[in-house]
PDB file of C-alpha atoms in Angstrom:
ATOM      1  CA  MET A   1       0.000   0.000   0.000  1.00  0.00           C
ATOM      2  CA  ASP A   2       2.807   2.422   0.893  1.00  0.00           C
ATOM      3  CA  THR A   3       4.539   1.605  -2.377  1.00  0.00           C
ATOM      4  CA  LEU A   4       1.413   2.448  -4.395  1.00  0.00           C
ATOM      5  CA  LEU A   5       1.009   5.687  -2.407  1.00  0.00           C
ATOM      6  CA  ASN A   6       4.590   6.718  -3.164  1.00  0.00           C
ATOM      7  CA  ILE A   7       4.130   5.955  -6.856  1.00  0.00           C
ATOM      8  CA  GLY A   8       0.984   8.094  -6.848  1.00  0.00           C
ATOM      9  CA  LEU A   9       2.861  10.933  -5.156  1.00  0.00           C
ATOM     10  CA  ILE A  10       5.602  10.710  -7.799  1.00  0.00           C
ATOM     11  CA  VAL A  11       2.980  11.077 -10.551  1.00  0.00           C
ATOM     12  CA  ILE A  12       1.435  14.116  -8.807  1.00  0.00           C
ATOM     13  CA  SER A  13       4.842  15.710  -8.266  1.00  0.00           C
ATOM     14  CA  ALA A  14       5.717  15.197 -11.941  1.00  0.00           C
ATOM     15  CA  ALA A  15       2.559  17.112 -12.930  1.00  0.00           C
ATOM     16  CA  LEU A  16       3.451  19.951 -10.544  1.00  0.00           C
ATOM     17  CA  LEU A  17       6.986  20.102 -11.903  1.00  0.00           C
ATOM     18  CA  TRP A  18       5.887  20.253 -15.524  1.00  0.00           C
ATOM     19  CA  LYS A  19       3.200  22.920 -15.070  1.00  0.00           C
ATOM     20  CA  GLY A  20       5.438  24.973 -12.787  1.00  0.00           C
ATOM     21  CA  ALA A  21       8.286  24.790 -15.299  1.00  0.00           C
ATOM     22  CA  GLU A  22       6.003  25.940 -18.111  1.00  0.00           C
ATOM     23  CA  LEU A  23       4.948  28.965 -16.060  1.00  0.00           C
ATOM     24  CA  ILE A  24       8.594  29.785 -15.256  1.00  0.00           C
ATOM     25  CA  VAL A  25       9.719  29.672 -18.898  1.00  0.00           C
ATOM     26  CA  ASP A  26       6.849  31.797 -20.232  1.00  0.00           C
ATOM     27  CA  SER A  27       6.917  34.398 -17.465  1.00  0.00           C
ATOM     28  CA  ALA A  28      10.733  34.633 -17.351  1.00  0.00           C
ATOM     29  CA  ALA A  29      10.855  35.246 -21.104  1.00  0.00           C
ATOM     30  CA  ALA A  30       8.208  37.964 -20.739  1.00  0.00           C
ATOM     31  CA  ILE A  31      10.153  39.633 -17.910  1.00  0.00           C
ATOM     32  CA  ALA A  32      13.322  39.536 -20.007  1.00  0.00           C
ATOM     33  CA  ARG A  33      11.554  41.360 -22.850  1.00  0.00           C
ATOM     34  CA  ARG A  34       9.898  43.826 -20.488  1.00  0.00           C
ATOM     35  CA  TRP A  35      13.172  44.964 -18.871  1.00  0.00           C
ATOM     36  CA  GLY A  36      15.464  44.609 -21.868  1.00  0.00           C
ATOM     37  CA  ILE A  37      17.440  41.689 -20.380  1.00  0.00           C
ATOM     38  CA  SER A  38      18.509  38.705 -22.452  1.00  0.00           C
ATOM     39  CA  GLU A  39      16.905  35.321 -21.833  1.00  0.00           C
ATOM     40  CA  LEU A  40      20.405  33.973 -21.137  1.00  0.00           C
ATOM     41  CA  VAL A  41      20.818  36.290 -18.128  1.00  0.00           C
ATOM     42  CA  ILE A  42      17.316  35.449 -16.884  1.00  0.00           C
ATOM     43  CA  GLY A  43      18.103  31.747 -17.227  1.00  0.00           C
ATOM     44  CA  LEU A  44      21.440  32.117 -15.421  1.00  0.00           C
ATOM     45  CA  THR A  45      19.907  33.991 -12.480  1.00  0.00           C
ATOM     46  CA  ILE A  46      16.159  33.983 -11.788  1.00  0.00           C
ATOM     47  CA  VAL A  47      15.283  30.675 -13.462  1.00  0.00           C
ATOM     48  CA  ALA A  48      18.433  28.944 -12.151  1.00  0.00           C
ATOM     49  CA  ALA A  49      17.809  30.106  -8.581  1.00  0.00           C
ATOM     50  CA  GLY A  50      14.154  29.090  -8.727  1.00  0.00           C
ATOM     51  CA  THR A  51      14.777  25.606 -10.114  1.00  0.00           C
ATOM     52  CA  SER A  52      17.557  25.099  -7.537  1.00  0.00           C
ATOM     53  CA  ALA A  53      15.130  25.670  -4.656  1.00  0.00           C
ATOM     54  CA  PRO A  54      14.618  21.906  -4.093  1.00  0.00           C
ATOM     55  CA  GLU A  55      18.398  21.346  -3.896  1.00  0.00           C
ATOM     56  CA  PHE A  56      18.651  24.153  -1.348  1.00  0.00           C
ATOM     57  CA  LEU A  57      15.817  22.797   0.815  1.00  0.00           C
ATOM     58  CA  VAL A  58      17.093  19.217   0.745  1.00  0.00           C
ATOM     59  CA  THR A  59      20.781  20.102   1.265  1.00  0.00           C
ATOM     60  CA  VAL A  60      20.241  22.458   4.214  1.00  0.00           C
ATOM     61  CA  THR A  61      17.728  20.098   5.843  1.00  0.00           C
ATOM     62  CA  ALA A  62      20.064  17.126   5.459  1.00  0.00           C
ATOM     63  CA  ALA A  63      23.005  19.085   6.916  1.00  0.00           C
ATOM     64  CA  TYR A  64      21.019  20.102   9.998  1.00  0.00           C
ATOM     65  CA  GLN A  65      19.738  16.558  10.454  1.00  0.00           C
ATOM     66  CA  GLY A  66      23.327  15.286  10.621  1.00  0.00           C
ATOM     67  CA  LEU A  67      23.285  13.699   7.162  1.00  0.00           C
ATOM     68  CA  PRO A  68      26.355  15.256   5.468  1.00  0.00           C
ATOM     69  CA  ALA A  69      26.549  12.478   2.885  1.00  0.00           C
ATOM     70  CA  ILE A  70      23.096  13.311   1.536  1.00  0.00           C
ATOM     71  CA  ALA A  71      23.730  17.068   1.780  1.00  0.00           C
ATOM     72  CA  LEU A  72      26.906  16.928  -0.338  1.00  0.00           C
ATOM     73  CA  SER A  73      25.916  14.098  -2.659  1.00  0.00           C
ATOM     74  CA  ASN A  74      22.669  15.897  -3.519  1.00  0.00           C
ATOM     75  CA  VAL A  75      24.590  18.919  -4.861  1.00  0.00           C
ATOM     76  CA  LEU A  76      27.220  16.858  -6.713  1.00  0.00           C
ATOM     77  CA  GLY A  77      24.643  14.428  -8.067  1.00  0.00           C
ATOM     78  CA  SER A  78      22.348  17.236  -9.213  1.00  0.00           C
ATOM     79  CA  ASN A  79      25.157  18.909 -11.161  1.00  0.00           C
ATOM     80  CA  ILE A  80      26.087  15.609 -12.809  1.00  0.00           C
ATOM     81  CA  PHE A  81      22.411  15.018 -13.604  1.00  0.00           C
ATOM     82  CA  ASN A  82      22.068  18.521 -15.104  1.00  0.00           C
ATOM     83  CA  LEU A  83      25.133  18.349 -17.365  1.00  0.00           C
ATOM     84  CA  GLY A  84      24.726  14.678 -18.221  1.00  0.00           C
ATOM     85  CA  LEU A  85      21.163  13.429 -18.404  1.00  0.00           C
ATOM     86  CA  ILE A  86      19.227  16.696 -18.811  1.00  0.00           C
ATOM     87  CA  LEU A  87      21.555  18.458 -21.249  1.00  0.00           C
ATOM     88  CA  GLY A  88      22.070  15.208 -23.136  1.00  0.00           C
ATOM     89  CA  LEU A  89      18.347  14.461 -23.365  1.00  0.00           C
ATOM     90  CA  VAL A  90      17.435  17.965 -24.544  1.00  0.00           C
ATOM     91  CA  ALA A  91      20.241  17.900 -27.149  1.00  0.00           C
ATOM     92  CA  MET A  92      19.009  14.535 -28.442  1.00  0.00           C
ATOM     93  CA  ILE A  93      15.501  15.929 -28.846  1.00  0.00           C
ATOM     94  CA  ARG A  94      16.724  19.087 -30.588  1.00  0.00           C
ATOM     95  CA  PRO A  95      20.374  20.171 -31.130  1.00  0.00           C
ATOM     96  CA  ILE A  96      21.229  23.228 -29.026  1.00  0.00           C
ATOM     97  CA  PRO A  97      22.983  26.238 -30.625  1.00  0.00           C
ATOM     98  CA  THR A  98      25.641  27.903 -28.448  1.00  0.00           C
ATOM     99  CA  HIS A  99      27.810  31.033 -28.541  1.00  0.00           C
ATOM    100  CA  PRO A 100      31.119  32.319 -27.084  1.00  0.00           C
ATOM    101  CA  THR A 101      29.555  34.001 -24.030  1.00  0.00           C
ATOM    102  CA  LEU A 102      28.340  30.640 -22.732  1.00  0.00           C
ATOM    103  CA  LEU A 103      31.798  29.146 -23.192  1.00  0.00           C
ATOM    104  CA  TYR A 104      34.154  31.805 -21.889  1.00  0.00           C
ATOM    105  CA  ARG A 105      32.128  33.531 -19.184  1.00  0.00           C
ATOM    106  CA  ASP A 106      29.586  31.077 -17.767  1.00  0.00           C
ATOM    107  CA  GLY A 107      31.205  27.762 -18.654  1.00  0.00           C
ATOM    108  CA  GLY A 108      34.615  29.007 -17.548  1.00  0.00           C
ATOM    109  CA  LEU A 109      33.254  30.087 -14.167  1.00  0.00           C
ATOM    110  CA  LEU A 110      31.523  26.747 -13.616  1.00  0.00           C
ATOM    111  CA  LEU A 111      34.730  24.869 -14.485  1.00  0.00           C
ATOM    112  CA  GLY A 112      36.646  27.013 -11.997  1.00  0.00           C
ATOM    113  CA  LEU A 113      34.016  26.373  -9.313  1.00  0.00           C
ATOM    114  CA  THR A 114      34.117  22.625  -9.965  1.00  0.00           C
ATOM    115  CA  ILE A 115      37.898  22.552  -9.571  1.00  0.00           C
ATOM    116  CA  ALA A 116      37.661  24.697  -6.416  1.00  0.00           C
ATOM    117  CA  ILE A 117      35.067  22.398  -4.801  1.00  0.00           C
ATOM    118  CA  MET A 118      37.162  19.329  -5.654  1.00  0.00           C
ATOM    119  CA  THR A 119      40.153  20.995  -3.976  1.00  0.00           C
ATOM    120  CA  MET A 120      38.072  21.802  -0.886  1.00  0.00           C
ATOM    121  CA  ILE A 121      36.910  18.184  -0.676  1.00  0.00           C
ATOM    122  CA  TYR A 122      40.474  16.878  -1.083  1.00  0.00           C
ATOM    123  CA  LEU A 123      41.784  19.222   1.639  1.00  0.00           C
ATOM    124  CA  ASP A 124      38.672  18.694   3.799  1.00  0.00           C
ATOM    125  CA  ILE A 125      38.040  22.430   4.195  1.00  0.00           C
ATOM    126  CA  LEU A 126      34.270  22.507   3.676  1.00  0.00           C
ATOM    127  CA  GLY A 127      33.864  25.025   6.505  1.00  0.00           C
ATOM    128  CA  ARG A 128      32.475  28.515   7.044  1.00  0.00           C
ATOM    129  CA  TRP A 129      35.360  30.433   5.436  1.00  0.00           C
ATOM    130  CA  SER A 130      35.064  28.352   2.278  1.00  0.00           C
ATOM    131  CA  GLY A 131      31.314  28.939   2.282  1.00  0.00           C
ATOM    132  CA  MET A 132      31.823  32.700   2.543  1.00  0.00           C
ATOM    133  CA  ILE A 133      34.236  32.652  -0.411  1.00  0.00           C
ATOM    134  CA  LEU A 134      31.753  30.735  -2.557  1.00  0.00           C
ATOM    135  CA  LEU A 135      28.864  33.062  -1.652  1.00  0.00           C
ATOM    136  CA  GLY A 136      31.008  36.131  -2.327  1.00  0.00           C
ATOM    137  CA  GLY A 137      31.860  34.801  -5.756  1.00  0.00           C
ATOM    138  CA  LEU A 138      28.173  34.192  -6.519  1.00  0.00           C
ATOM    139  CA  VAL A 139      27.230  37.748  -5.524  1.00  0.00           C
ATOM    140  CA  GLY A 140      30.001  39.176  -7.714  1.00  0.00           C
ATOM    141  CA  TYR A 141      29.027  37.015 -10.693  1.00  0.00           C
ATOM    142  CA  THR A 142      25.326  37.896 -10.418  1.00  0.00           C
ATOM    143  CA  THR A 143      26.120  41.593 -10.139  1.00  0.00           C
ATOM    144  CA  LEU A 144      28.311  41.390 -13.238  1.00  0.00           C
ATOM    145  CA  LEU A 145      25.515  39.728 -15.208  1.00  0.00           C
ATOM    146  CA  PHE A 146      23.001  42.479 -14.506  1.00  0.00           C
ATOM    147  CA  VAL A 147      25.502  45.297 -14.951  1.00  0.00           C
ATOM    148  CA  ARG A 148      26.410  44.008 -18.402  1.00  0.00           C
ATOM    149  CA  ALA A 149      22.824  43.022 -19.306  1.00  0.00           C
ATOM    150  CA  PRO A 150      22.035  46.198 -21.361  1.00  0.00           C
ATOM    151  CA  LYS A 151      25.162  45.727 -23.504  1.00  0.00           C
ATOM    152  CA  GLU A 152      24.341  42.055 -24.042  1.00  0.00           C
ATOM    153  CA  ILE A 153      20.763  42.667 -25.172  1.00  0.00           C
ATOM    154  CA  ALA A 154      21.984  45.486 -27.450  1.00  0.00           C
ATOM    155  CA  ARG A 155      24.486  43.101 -29.076  1.00  0.00           C
ATOM    156  CA  ILE A 156      21.804  40.459 -29.578  1.00  0.00           C
ATOM    157  CA  ALA A 157      19.440  43.057 -31.036  1.00  0.00           C
ATOM    158  CA  MET A 158      22.160  44.262 -33.433  1.00  0.00           C
ATOM    159  CA  ASP A 159      22.869  40.709 -34.587  1.00  0.00           C
ATOM    160  CA  SER A 160      19.182  40.090 -35.259  1.00  0.00           C
ATOM    161  CA  GLY A 161      18.714  43.428 -37.039  1.00  0.00           C
ATOM    162  CA  THR A 162      16.172  44.811 -34.534  1.00  0.00           C
ATOM    163  CA  GLN A 163      16.191  47.701 -32.152  1.00  0.00           C
ATOM    164  CA  ALA A 164      16.957  47.089 -28.482  1.00  0.00           C
ATOM    165  CA  GLY A 165      13.623  48.405 -27.346  1.00  0.00           C
ATOM    166  CA  GLU A 166      11.577  46.675 -30.006  1.00  0.00           C
ATOM    167  CA  GLY A 167       8.926  44.270 -28.841  1.00  0.00           C
ATOM    168  CA  THR A 168       7.481  46.299 -25.979  1.00  0.00           C
ATOM    169  CA  SER A 169       4.313  48.044 -26.978  1.00  0.00           C
ATOM    170  CA  GLY A 170       1.341  49.587 -25.338  1.00  0.00           C
ATOM    171  CA  GLU A 171       0.927  52.229 -22.708  1.00  0.00           C
ATOM    172  CA  ASN A 172       2.984  52.217 -19.524  1.00  0.00           C
ATOM    173  CA  GLY A 173       0.004  51.377 -17.383  1.00  0.00           C
ATOM    174  CA  GLN A 174      -0.821  48.354 -19.505  1.00  0.00           C
ATOM    175  CA  GLU A 175       2.810  47.171 -19.423  1.00  0.00           C
ATOM    176  CA  LYS A 176       2.933  47.406 -15.643  1.00  0.00           C
ATOM    177  CA  LYS A 177      -0.333  45.506 -15.338  1.00  0.00           C
ATOM    178  CA  VAL A 178       0.971  42.707 -17.542  1.00  0.00           C
ATOM    179  CA  ALA A 179       4.310  42.742 -15.678  1.00  0.00           C
ATOM    180  CA  TRP A 180       2.692  42.306 -12.249  1.00  0.00           C
ATOM    181  CA  ARG A 181       0.635  39.393 -13.514  1.00  0.00           C
ATOM    182  CA  THR A 182       3.783  37.897 -15.016  1.00  0.00           C
ATOM    183  CA  TYR A 183       5.645  38.170 -11.704  1.00  0.00           C
ATOM    184  CA  LEU A 184       2.773  36.373  -9.978  1.00  0.00           C
ATOM    185  CA  LEU A 185       2.893  33.582 -12.546  1.00  0.00           C
ATOM    186  CA  LEU A 186       6.668  33.314 -12.072  1.00  0.00           C
ATOM    187  CA  LEU A 187       6.223  32.980  -8.306  1.00  0.00           C
ATOM    188  CA  THR A 188       3.480  30.386  -8.832  1.00  0.00           C
ATOM    189  CA  GLY A 189       5.802  28.411 -11.090  1.00  0.00           C
ATOM    190  CA  PHE A 190       8.583  28.452  -8.484  1.00  0.00           C
ATOM    191  CA  ILE A 191       6.164  27.254  -5.790  1.00  0.00           C
ATOM    192  CA  GLY A 192       5.003  24.468  -8.097  1.00  0.00           C
ATOM    193  CA  VAL A 193       8.500  23.170  -8.877  1.00  0.00           C
ATOM    194  CA  ALA A 194       9.639  23.478  -5.257  1.00  0.00           C
ATOM    195  CA  LEU A 195       6.604  21.580  -3.965  1.00  0.00           C
ATOM    196  CA  GLY A 196       6.778  19.012  -6.749  1.00  0.00           C
ATOM    197  CA  GLY A 197      10.498  18.465  -6.196  1.00  0.00           C
ATOM    198  CA  ARG A 198      10.081  18.000  -2.457  1.00  0.00           C
ATOM    199  CA  ILE A 199       7.241  15.492  -2.868  1.00  0.00           C
ATOM    200  CA  MET A 200       9.268  13.635  -5.482  1.00  0.00           C
ATOM    201  CA  VAL A 201      12.342  13.389  -3.253  1.00  0.00           C
ATOM    202  CA  GLN A 202      10.410  12.133  -0.231  1.00  0.00           C
ATOM    203  CA  ALA A 203       8.512   9.499  -2.195  1.00  0.00           C
ATOM    204  CA  ALA A 204      11.548   8.341  -4.192  1.00  0.00           C
ATOM    205  CA  THR A 205      13.760   8.189  -1.101  1.00  0.00           C
ATOM    206  CA  GLU A 206      11.273   5.975   0.744  1.00  0.00           C
ATOM    207  CA  LEU A 207      11.191   3.638  -2.239  1.00  0.00           C
ATOM    208  CA  ALA A 208      14.990   3.577  -2.417  1.00  0.00           C
ATOM    209  CA  LEU A 209      15.374   2.804   1.297  1.00  0.00           C
ATOM    210  CA  VAL A 210      13.439  -0.400   0.755  1.00  0.00           C
ATOM    211  CA  LEU A 211      16.361  -1.521  -1.425  1.00  0.00           C
ATOM    212  CA  GLY A 212      18.796  -0.963   1.470  1.00  0.00           C
ATOM    213  CA  VAL A 213      21.300   1.283  -0.318  1.00  0.00           C
ATOM    214  CA  SER A 214      23.639   3.801   1.369  1.00  0.00           C
ATOM    215  CA  GLN A 215      22.923   7.472   2.109  1.00  0.00           C
ATOM    216  CA  TRP A 216      25.534   8.582  -0.443  1.00  0.00           C
ATOM    217  CA  THR A 217      24.012   6.391  -3.166  1.00  0.00           C
ATOM    218  CA  ILE A 218      20.516   7.647  -2.395  1.00  0.00           C
ATOM    219  CA  GLY A 219      21.733  11.244  -2.422  1.00  0.00           C
ATOM    220  CA  VAL A 220      23.781  11.097  -5.627  1.00  0.00           C
ATOM    221  CA  THR A 221      21.119   9.194  -7.581  1.00  0.00           C
ATOM    222  CA  ILE A 222      17.501   9.243  -6.352  1.00  0.00           C
ATOM    223  CA  VAL A 223      17.562  12.494  -4.363  1.00  0.00           C
ATOM    224  CA  ALA A 224      19.736  14.280  -6.945  1.00  0.00           C
ATOM    225  CA  ALA A 225      17.445  13.196  -9.770  1.00  0.00           C
ATOM    226  CA  GLY A 226      14.384  14.281  -7.810  1.00  0.00           C
ATOM    227  CA  THR A 227      15.727  17.731  -6.970  1.00  0.00           C
ATOM    228  CA  SER A 228      16.869  18.176 -10.597  1.00  0.00           C
ATOM    229  CA  LEU A 229      13.428  17.497 -12.031  1.00  0.00           C
ATOM    230  CA  PRO A 230      12.558  21.233 -12.044  1.00  0.00           C
ATOM    231  CA  GLU A 231      15.577  21.812 -14.311  1.00  0.00           C
ATOM    232  CA  LEU A 232      14.499  18.886 -16.508  1.00  0.00           C
ATOM    233  CA  ALA A 233      10.934  20.129 -16.821  1.00  0.00           C
ATOM    234  CA  THR A 234      12.049  23.729 -17.413  1.00  0.00           C
ATOM    235  CA  CYS A 235      14.586  22.766 -20.096  1.00  0.00           C
ATOM    236  CA  LEU A 236      12.118  20.515 -21.908  1.00  0.00           C
ATOM    237  CA  ALA A 237       9.535  23.305 -21.885  1.00  0.00           C
ATOM    238  CA  ALA A 238      12.144  25.803 -23.096  1.00  0.00           C
ATOM    239  CA  SER A 239      13.243  23.430 -25.873  1.00  0.00           C
ATOM    240  CA  LEU A 240       9.695  22.978 -27.116  1.00  0.00           C
ATOM    241  CA  LYS A 241       9.256  26.773 -27.164  1.00  0.00           C
ATOM    242  CA  GLY A 242      12.601  27.390 -28.902  1.00  0.00           C
ATOM    243  CA  ARG A 243      14.175  29.215 -25.926  1.00  0.00           C
ATOM    244  CA  ASN A 244      17.699  27.906 -26.560  1.00  0.00           C
ATOM    245  CA  ASP A 245      19.568  30.461 -24.418  1.00  0.00           C
ATOM    246  CA  MET A 246      17.306  29.658 -21.491  1.00  0.00           C
ATOM    247  CA  ILE A 247      18.196  25.942 -21.705  1.00  0.00           C
ATOM    248  CA  LEU A 248      21.953  26.326 -21.238  1.00  0.00           C
ATOM    249  CA  GLY A 249      21.464  29.401 -19.065  1.00  0.00           C
ATOM    250  CA  ASN A 250      19.288  27.388 -16.704  1.00  0.00           C
ATOM    251  CA  LEU A 251      21.621  24.373 -16.567  1.00  0.00           C
ATOM    252  CA  LEU A 252      24.910  26.262 -16.216  1.00  0.00           C
ATOM    253  CA  GLY A 253      23.325  28.799 -13.876  1.00  0.00           C
ATOM    254  CA  SER A 254      21.742  26.075 -11.759  1.00  0.00           C
ATOM    255  CA  ASP A 255      25.085  24.280 -11.386  1.00  0.00           C
ATOM    256  CA  ILE A 256      26.781  27.570 -10.468  1.00  0.00           C
ATOM    257  CA  PHE A 257      24.032  28.322  -7.957  1.00  0.00           C
ATOM    258  CA  ASN A 258      24.220  24.785  -6.519  1.00  0.00           C
ATOM    259  CA  PHE A 259      27.957  25.037  -5.863  1.00  0.00           C
ATOM    260  CA  ALA A 260      28.332  28.696  -4.894  1.00  0.00           C
ATOM    261  CA  GLY A 261      24.882  29.334  -3.421  1.00  0.00           C
ATOM    262  CA  VAL A 262      23.416  26.102  -2.050  1.00  0.00           C
ATOM    263  CA  LEU A 263      26.675  24.457  -0.960  1.00  0.00           C
ATOM    264  CA  GLY A 264      28.258  27.777   0.051  1.00  0.00           C
ATOM    265  CA  LEU A 265      25.360  28.746   2.329  1.00  0.00           C
ATOM    266  CA  THR A 266      25.121  25.222   3.757  1.00  0.00           C
ATOM    267  CA  MET A 267      28.844  25.264   4.632  1.00  0.00           C
ATOM    268  CA  LEU A 268      28.436  28.718   6.175  1.00  0.00           C
ATOM    269  CA  LEU A 269      25.579  27.503   8.380  1.00  0.00           C
ATOM    270  CA  ARG A 270      27.018  24.064   9.172  1.00  0.00           C
ATOM    271  CA  PRO A 271      30.499  22.829   8.099  1.00  0.00           C
ATOM    272  CA  LEU A 272      30.539  19.535   6.198  1.00  0.00           C
ATOM    273  CA  HIS A 273      32.902  16.571   5.951  1.00  0.00           C
ATOM    274  CA  ALA A 274      33.001  14.737   2.631  1.00  0.00           C
ATOM    275  CA  PRO A 275      33.045  10.921   2.392  1.00  0.00           C
ATOM    276  CA  GLU A 276      35.832   9.259   0.425  1.00  0.00           C
ATOM    277  CA  ASN A 277      33.743   8.575  -2.684  1.00  0.00           C
ATOM    278  CA  ALA A 278      32.947  12.300  -3.051  1.00  0.00           C
ATOM    279  CA  LEU A 279      36.329  12.858  -4.711  1.00  0.00           C
ATOM    280  CA  LEU A 280      35.544  10.288  -7.408  1.00  0.00           C
ATOM    281  CA  SER A 281      32.258  12.062  -8.176  1.00  0.00           C
ATOM    282  CA  MET A 282      34.090  15.374  -8.456  1.00  0.00           C
ATOM    283  CA  LEU A 283      36.636  13.878 -10.862  1.00  0.00           C
ATOM    284  CA  LEU A 284      33.775  12.685 -13.060  1.00  0.00           C
ATOM    285  CA  LEU A 285      32.089  16.081 -12.867  1.00  0.00           C
ATOM    286  CA  ASN A 286      35.321  17.825 -13.922  1.00  0.00           C
ATOM    287  CA  ALA A 287      35.680  15.459 -16.878  1.00  0.00           C
ATOM    288  CA  MET A 288      32.054  16.027 -17.846  1.00  0.00           C
ATOM    289  CA  MET A 289      32.459  19.795 -17.507  1.00  0.00           C
ATOM    290  CA  LEU A 290      35.460  19.793 -19.843  1.00  0.00           C
ATOM    291  CA  LEU A 291      33.507  17.677 -22.316  1.00  0.00           C
ATOM    292  CA  VAL A 292      30.527  20.064 -22.217  1.00  0.00           C
ATOM    293  CA  LEU A 293      32.809  23.036 -22.881  1.00  0.00           C
ATOM    294  CA  LEU A 294      34.353  21.160 -25.808  1.00  0.00           C
ATOM    295  CA  PHE A 295      30.890  20.427 -27.207  1.00  0.00           C
ATOM    296  CA  ILE A 296      29.821  24.073 -26.779  1.00  0.00           C
ATOM    297  CA  ARG A 297      32.862  25.143 -28.812  1.00  0.00           C
ATOM    298  CA  SER A 298      32.607  22.494 -31.524  1.00  0.00           C
ATOM    299  CA  ASN A 299      30.630  24.130 -34.368  1.00  0.00           C
ATOM    300  CA  TRP A 300      28.996  26.303 -31.652  1.00  0.00           C
ATOM    301  CA  GLY A 301      26.309  23.768 -30.919  1.00  0.00           C
ATOM    302  CA  ILE A 302      25.597  20.551 -29.002  1.00  0.00           C
ATOM    303  CA  SER A 303      24.520  17.788 -31.379  1.00  0.00           C
ATOM    304  CA  ARG A 304      22.401  14.693 -30.770  1.00  0.00           C
ATOM    305  CA  THR A 305      25.485  12.460 -30.798  1.00  0.00           C
ATOM    306  CA  GLU A 306      27.190  14.637 -28.188  1.00  0.00           C
ATOM    307  CA  GLY A 307      24.009  14.582 -26.105  1.00  0.00           C
ATOM    308  CA  ALA A 308      23.952  10.781 -26.212  1.00  0.00           C
ATOM    309  CA  LEU A 309      27.570  10.675 -25.000  1.00  0.00           C
ATOM    310  CA  LEU A 310      26.738  12.918 -22.035  1.00  0.00           C
ATOM    311  CA  ILE A 311      23.837  10.637 -21.087  1.00  0.00           C
ATOM    312  CA  CYS A 312      26.090   7.583 -21.236  1.00  0.00           C
ATOM    313  CA  MET A 313      28.645   9.229 -18.927  1.00  0.00           C
ATOM    314  CA  ALA A 314      25.998  10.134 -16.363  1.00  0.00           C
ATOM    315  CA  LEU A 315      24.445   6.653 -16.454  1.00  0.00           C
ATOM    316  CA  ALA A 316      27.881   5.064 -16.093  1.00  0.00           C
ATOM    317  CA  ARG A 317      28.458   7.125 -12.939  1.00  0.00           C
ATOM    318  CA  TRP A 318      25.102   6.002 -11.565  1.00  0.00           C
ATOM    319  CA  GLY A 319      26.075   2.388 -12.291  1.00  0.00           C
ATOM    320  CA  VAL A 320      29.304   2.814 -10.292  1.00  0.00           C
ATOM    321  CA  ASP A 321      27.420   4.313  -7.329  1.00  0.00           C
ATOM    322  CA  ILE A 322      24.687   1.668  -7.307  1.00  0.00           C
ATOM    323  CA  SER A 323      27.103  -1.258  -7.753  1.00  0.00           C
ATOM    324  CA  GLY A 324      29.219   0.087  -4.885  1.00  0.00           C
ATOM    325  CA  ALA A 325      26.266   0.395  -2.550  1.00  0.00           C
TER     326      ALA A 325
END
């Protein structure tokens, strides 16, 4: 009976995740047009932070409950899931065009963060000072994005042969009315994905515990997949609507937010100690990150074949974790 209940909860959470993600994509794109900010910046910041809410809730809760393995493995597993299974699946459905900004600014920062976290794990310095450094870097990066946002949208407008302000019509009062409604829809979408992600994690974790696997394995597979479902739903919705910048912006931004924001704040509130197998996961994540950057640069697009390779790498890592449980 409990098993059937958990399966039913997973189905309900999947519906919440999908509808919430659809609201996030539509409203975030509208906000980007309203304020003259590119969809890439919106994806890297607002959408990424919103879809990372489940990771934040699960990681902080696990840390305070004395479950450091789940707290850390959730963040690492989610980032592997994002760059492997989600990016790979979306690329297999429809190849994703890329551009230099994604490679040199956002991808470069994520690679640097991944190397920094691996170093912290190796040296066992996942304490408050490290958390403060990560959070400081996130604040600086976010500030840079919004400061440079007008120049970025102007460059995109120039490339497309339109004017930077084109696309916003109507009287100011009407625009503000639409904007407020859009903000409400964005908030509703975030609530939907956060609630759906939390229900999914709880139900999936109870099912996994029946199998008798370790906390680390549960965290890096079931819990990580559950908390990454908002990113999956959002990217699939964005792909169907042709919002290519929002796809990579959401995934790269979510991984940056997971490391610098979620893990940084968790370490600031409660220092962590990484298990031995955390280093192996970080090595895989570094290899996957380098591969993603290579794919972004190759012909400035991620093809279906490259997407399939990313999926295989992520599944292989899951196989290692499950077999070692």
